[in-house]
Amino acid sequence: MKFSFIIPTFNRKELTANLINQIINEQIPDSEILVIDDCSGEGTPEFLLNNFPSVRVLVNDKRRFAAHSRNRGIRESRADTLVFLDSDISFNKGVLKEFITDLKAGCNFPDIKWIDGTEMFKCTTSIFAIQRDLLRGFKGYYFDENIGIYGEDHDFFLRAALLKINYIFNDRCVFIHEKLYDDTNPKKYSSFKYYMCYKNSLYMSLKYFGLLEGFTFSRFIIRLIKNCCLVILNIFSFNFKKANLIFSGILWNVKNARRCLKERSIIKELPYRACL
């Protein structure tokens, strides 16, 4: 088998079905489609199994976020080449087939745009392909599940670069990324993203200080002080919700400092240790 299409999803039943249909219509031989459902509350697994019996649908035991879902997709996939697609990706007929027939050894990225036509940052897990052999250098340590979402891709590609894995950009193949919001509760969605971004930026500063150029201990301390100042400023501005979200991110890092230090020790033992 040559290609495994790995699709993590959460509460995107219709969009996931649309993406699966598009992949199937490409008629790519020697391929499989894996969907990893992160405990959606809309019957996604049952819907997909009923409509796409050839698709392998895996369901997480609880909400674990994108990093865990992608790791599970890697471990349970069978093909030589892994193609990651977010469930809100779409493309015109023939684009996916053209993209995968022109893959080079490394992380392969197509051109990707938002639904309104504006350019999106290309180095993203929203759509990329990589050969399984290149993942051996990660020693089973792929996407950092402590990050979960909103930063797990940055972390993964940092380590890929350190492993000297090539980045290949194919501007001829254009994919579309939908802008999605939680229409049922946009404030809750925004709060979650706000919290995760502050939490993860602090975590990565601590995780990589002294291991990567630009990640210094002073940079970590400055970020920590800034976050603490933001908590105080938001309190004095009576924006208690934002103050609580930032403080919760700081508190998470304090509680999980040992876990972060463990991640640092794993990085030091990986094959790229000599070039850190």
Coordinates of C-alpha atoms in Angstrom, one line a residue:
M1 CA 0.0 0.0 0.0
K2 CA 1.4 3.4 -1.0
F3 CA -0.8 6.1 0.6
S4 CA -2.6 6.5 3.9
F5 CA -4.9 9.6 4.1
I6 CA -5.1 10.5 7.7
I7 CA -8.0 12.8 8.7
P8 CA -8.5 13.9 12.4
T9 CA -12.0 15.3 13.0
F10 CA -14.2 16.8 15.7
N11 CA -17.8 17.7 15.1
R12 CA -17.4 18.1 11.4
K13 CA -19.6 15.3 10.1
E14 CA -20.7 16.9 6.8
L15 CA -17.3 18.4 6.0
T16 CA -15.5 15.1 6.7
A17 CA -17.9 13.3 4.5
N18 CA -17.3 15.8 1.7
L19 CA -13.5 15.4 2.0
I20 CA -13.8 11.6 1.9
N21 CA -16.0 11.8 -1.2
Q22 CA -13.4 14.0 -2.9
I23 CA -10.6 11.6 -2.0
I24 CA -12.6 8.6 -3.3
N25 CA -13.4 10.4 -6.5
E26 CA -9.6 10.7 -7.2
Q27 CA -9.6 6.9 -7.6
I28 CA -6.1 6.5 -6.1
P29 CA -5.0 2.9 -6.1
D30 CA -3.1 1.3 -3.2
S31 CA -4.5 3.7 -0.7
E32 CA -6.5 3.8 2.5
I33 CA -8.5 6.5 4.3
L34 CA -8.3 6.7 8.1
V35 CA -10.6 9.1 10.1
I36 CA -9.8 9.6 13.7
D37 CA -12.8 11.0 15.5
D38 CA -12.1 13.0 18.7
C39 CA -15.3 12.1 20.5
S40 CA -17.6 14.2 18.3
G41 CA -21.1 14.7 19.8
E42 CA -23.0 14.4 16.5
G43 CA -22.8 10.8 15.6
T44 CA -19.8 11.2 13.2
P45 CA -18.4 7.6 13.5
E46 CA -21.8 6.0 12.9
F47 CA -22.6 8.3 10.0
L48 CA -19.2 7.7 8.3
L49 CA -19.3 3.9 8.8
N50 CA -22.8 3.7 7.3
N51 CA -21.9 5.9 4.3
F52 CA -18.3 4.8 3.7
P53 CA -17.8 1.2 4.6
S54 CA -14.3 1.2 3.0
V55 CA -13.0 3.9 5.3
R56 CA -11.4 3.0 8.6
V57 CA -12.9 5.0 11.4
L58 CA -11.1 5.2 14.7
V59 CA -12.7 6.8 17.8
N60 CA -10.7 8.2 20.7
D61 CA -11.8 7.1 24.2
K62 CA -12.1 10.8 25.2
R63 CA -11.4 14.3 23.8
R64 CA -7.6 14.2 23.2
F65 CA -7.2 16.9 20.4
A66 CA -5.4 16.9 17.1
A67 CA -1.9 15.8 18.2
H68 CA -3.2 12.5 19.7
S69 CA -5.4 11.9 16.7
R70 CA -2.5 12.3 14.3
N71 CA -0.3 10.1 16.3
R72 CA -2.9 7.4 16.4
G73 CA -3.3 7.8 12.6
I74 CA 0.5 7.3 12.2
R75 CA 0.6 4.2 14.3
E76 CA -2.4 2.5 12.8
S77 CA -1.9 3.4 9.2
R78 CA -0.4 0.8 6.8
A79 CA 1.1 2.8 3.9
D80 CA 4.5 3.9 2.9
T81 CA 3.5 7.5 2.5
L82 CA 1.3 9.4 4.9
V83 CA -0.9 12.3 3.7
F84 CA -2.4 14.4 6.5
L85 CA -5.6 16.4 5.8
D86 CA -7.7 18.4 8.2
S87 CA -11.4 17.6 7.8
D88 CA -12.2 21.1 6.6
I89 CA -9.9 20.8 3.6
S90 CA -11.4 20.7 0.0
F91 CA -9.9 20.7 -3.5
N92 CA -10.8 20.5 -7.1
K93 CA -10.8 17.1 -8.9
G94 CA -7.4 16.0 -9.9
V95 CA -5.5 18.2 -7.5
L96 CA -4.9 15.6 -4.8
K97 CA -3.7 13.0 -7.4
E98 CA -1.3 15.5 -8.9
F99 CA 0.0 16.4 -5.5
I100 CA 0.8 12.8 -4.4
T101 CA 2.3 11.8 -7.8
D102 CA 4.9 14.5 -7.5
L103 CA 6.1 13.9 -3.9
K104 CA 9.8 14.2 -3.0
A105 CA 11.6 12.8 0.0
G106 CA 10.6 15.1 2.9
C107 CA 7.7 17.1 4.1
N108 CA 5.6 18.0 1.1
F109 CA 3.3 21.0 1.2
P110 CA 0.9 22.3 -1.5
D111 CA -0.4 25.8 -1.9
I112 CA -3.2 26.4 0.5
K113 CA -5.7 29.2 0.6
W114 CA -8.6 30.2 2.8
I115 CA -12.1 29.9 1.4
D116 CA -12.0 33.7 0.5
G117 CA -8.9 33.2 -1.7
T118 CA -6.3 34.7 0.7
E119 CA -3.1 32.9 1.1
M120 CA -2.6 30.7 4.2
F121 CA 0.7 29.8 5.8
K122 CA 1.9 26.8 3.8
C123 CA 3.9 25.0 6.5
T124 CA 0.9 23.5 8.3
T125 CA -0.5 20.1 9.1
S126 CA -3.8 21.1 7.5
I127 CA -2.4 19.3 4.4
F128 CA 1.0 17.8 4.0
A129 CA 2.6 14.5 3.0
I130 CA 5.7 12.6 4.4
Q131 CA 7.3 9.2 3.9
R132 CA 7.0 6.8 6.8
D133 CA 10.7 6.0 6.7
L134 CA 11.5 9.6 7.6
L135 CA 9.4 9.3 10.7
R136 CA 11.8 6.8 12.2
G137 CA 14.1 9.6 13.3
F138 CA 11.3 10.8 15.7
K139 CA 11.7 7.5 17.6
G140 CA 7.9 7.3 18.1
Y141 CA 7.8 10.9 19.4
Y142 CA 5.7 12.6 16.8
F143 CA 3.1 15.2 17.7
D144 CA 3.4 16.5 21.2
E145 CA 0.2 15.6 23.0
N146 CA 0.9 18.1 25.8
I147 CA 0.3 20.8 23.3
G148 CA -2.8 19.1 21.9
I149 CA -3.8 21.8 19.4
Y150 CA -2.8 25.3 18.3
G151 CA 1.0 24.8 18.2
E152 CA 1.4 21.0 17.7
D153 CA 2.2 21.5 14.1
H154 CA 4.9 24.2 14.8
D155 CA 6.5 21.8 17.3
F156 CA 6.5 18.9 14.9
F157 CA 8.0 20.8 12.0
L158 CA 10.7 22.3 14.3
R159 CA 11.9 18.8 15.0
A160 CA 11.5 17.8 11.4
A161 CA 13.9 20.6 10.4
L162 CA 16.4 19.5 13.1
L163 CA 16.3 16.0 11.7
K164 CA 17.4 17.5 8.3
I165 CA 14.1 16.5 6.7
N166 CA 13.6 18.5 3.5
Y167 CA 10.7 20.9 3.1
I168 CA 9.2 20.8 -0.4
F169 CA 6.6 23.3 -1.6
N170 CA 4.4 22.5 -4.6
D171 CA 2.6 25.8 -5.6
R172 CA 0.9 24.1 -8.6
C173 CA -1.5 22.2 -6.4
V174 CA -4.0 24.4 -4.6
F175 CA -6.1 23.3 -1.6
I176 CA -8.8 25.2 0.2
H177 CA -9.1 25.6 4.0
E178 CA -12.5 26.5 5.3
K179 CA -12.8 29.1 8.0
L180 CA -14.8 27.4 10.7
Y181 CA -16.2 28.7 13.9
D182 CA -18.4 27.2 16.6
D183 CA -21.7 28.7 15.5
T184 CA -23.4 27.3 18.6
N185 CA -21.1 29.1 21.0
P186 CA -18.5 31.3 19.3
K187 CA -17.4 32.8 22.7
K188 CA -16.6 29.3 24.1
Y189 CA -14.6 28.5 21.0
S190 CA -12.6 31.8 21.1
S191 CA -11.9 31.3 24.9
F192 CA -10.6 27.8 24.3
K193 CA -8.3 28.9 21.5
Y194 CA -7.2 32.0 23.5
Y195 CA -6.3 29.8 26.5
M196 CA -4.5 27.1 24.4
C197 CA -2.4 29.6 22.5
Y198 CA -1.1 31.3 25.7
K199 CA -0.6 28.0 27.4
N200 CA 1.3 26.4 24.5
S201 CA 3.5 29.4 23.7
L202 CA 4.8 29.3 27.3
Y203 CA 5.2 25.6 27.2
M204 CA 7.2 25.6 24.0
S205 CA 9.4 28.4 25.4
L206 CA 10.2 26.2 28.4
K207 CA 10.5 23.0 26.4
Y208 CA 13.1 24.3 23.8
F209 CA 15.1 26.8 25.8
G210 CA 18.8 26.1 25.3
L211 CA 18.0 23.5 22.7
L212 CA 17.2 25.7 19.7
E213 CA 18.6 28.9 18.4
G214 CA 16.4 31.8 19.7
F215 CA 14.9 29.7 22.5
T216 CA 16.8 31.1 25.4
F217 CA 16.1 30.9 29.1
S218 CA 15.8 34.7 29.2
R219 CA 13.2 34.5 26.4
F220 CA 11.2 32.1 28.5
I221 CA 11.4 34.4 31.6
I222 CA 10.3 37.4 29.5
R223 CA 7.3 35.5 28.1
L224 CA 6.4 34.4 31.6
I225 CA 6.6 38.0 33.0
K226 CA 4.6 39.3 30.0
N227 CA 1.9 36.7 30.7
C228 CA 1.8 37.6 34.4
C229 CA 1.6 41.3 33.5
L230 CA -1.3 40.6 31.1
V231 CA -3.2 38.9 33.9
I232 CA -2.7 42.0 36.1
L233 CA -3.7 44.4 33.3
N234 CA -6.8 42.4 32.5
I235 CA -7.8 42.4 36.2
F236 CA -7.5 46.2 36.4
S237 CA -9.4 46.4 33.1
F238 CA -12.2 44.3 34.7
N239 CA -11.6 41.7 32.0
F240 CA -11.6 38.9 34.4
K241 CA -12.4 36.2 31.8
K242 CA -9.1 36.9 29.8
A243 CA -7.2 37.2 33.1
N244 CA -8.4 33.8 34.2
L245 CA -7.6 32.2 30.8
I246 CA -4.0 33.5 30.8
F247 CA -3.5 32.6 34.5
S248 CA -4.9 29.1 33.8
G249 CA -2.3 28.7 31.1
I250 CA 0.5 29.7 33.5
L251 CA -0.9 27.4 36.2
W252 CA -1.0 24.5 33.7
N253 CA 2.7 25.0 33.0
V254 CA 3.6 25.1 36.7
K255 CA 1.6 21.9 37.4
N256 CA 3.1 20.2 34.4
A257 CA 6.7 21.4 34.6
R258 CA 7.9 17.9 35.3
R259 CA 6.2 16.6 32.1
C260 CA 7.8 19.4 30.1
L261 CA 11.2 18.5 31.5
K262 CA 10.6 14.9 30.5
E263 CA 9.9 16.1 26.9
R264 CA 13.2 18.0 26.9
S265 CA 15.0 14.9 27.9
I266 CA 13.4 13.0 25.1
I267 CA 14.5 15.7 22.6
K268 CA 18.1 15.4 23.8
E269 CA 18.1 11.7 23.1
L270 CA 16.7 12.0 19.6
P271 CA 19.1 11.5 16.6
Y272 CA 19.5 15.2 16.0
R273 CA 21.0 15.8 19.4
A274 CA 24.4 16.6 17.9
C275 CA 23.1 19.5 15.9
L276 CA 21.2 21.2 18.8

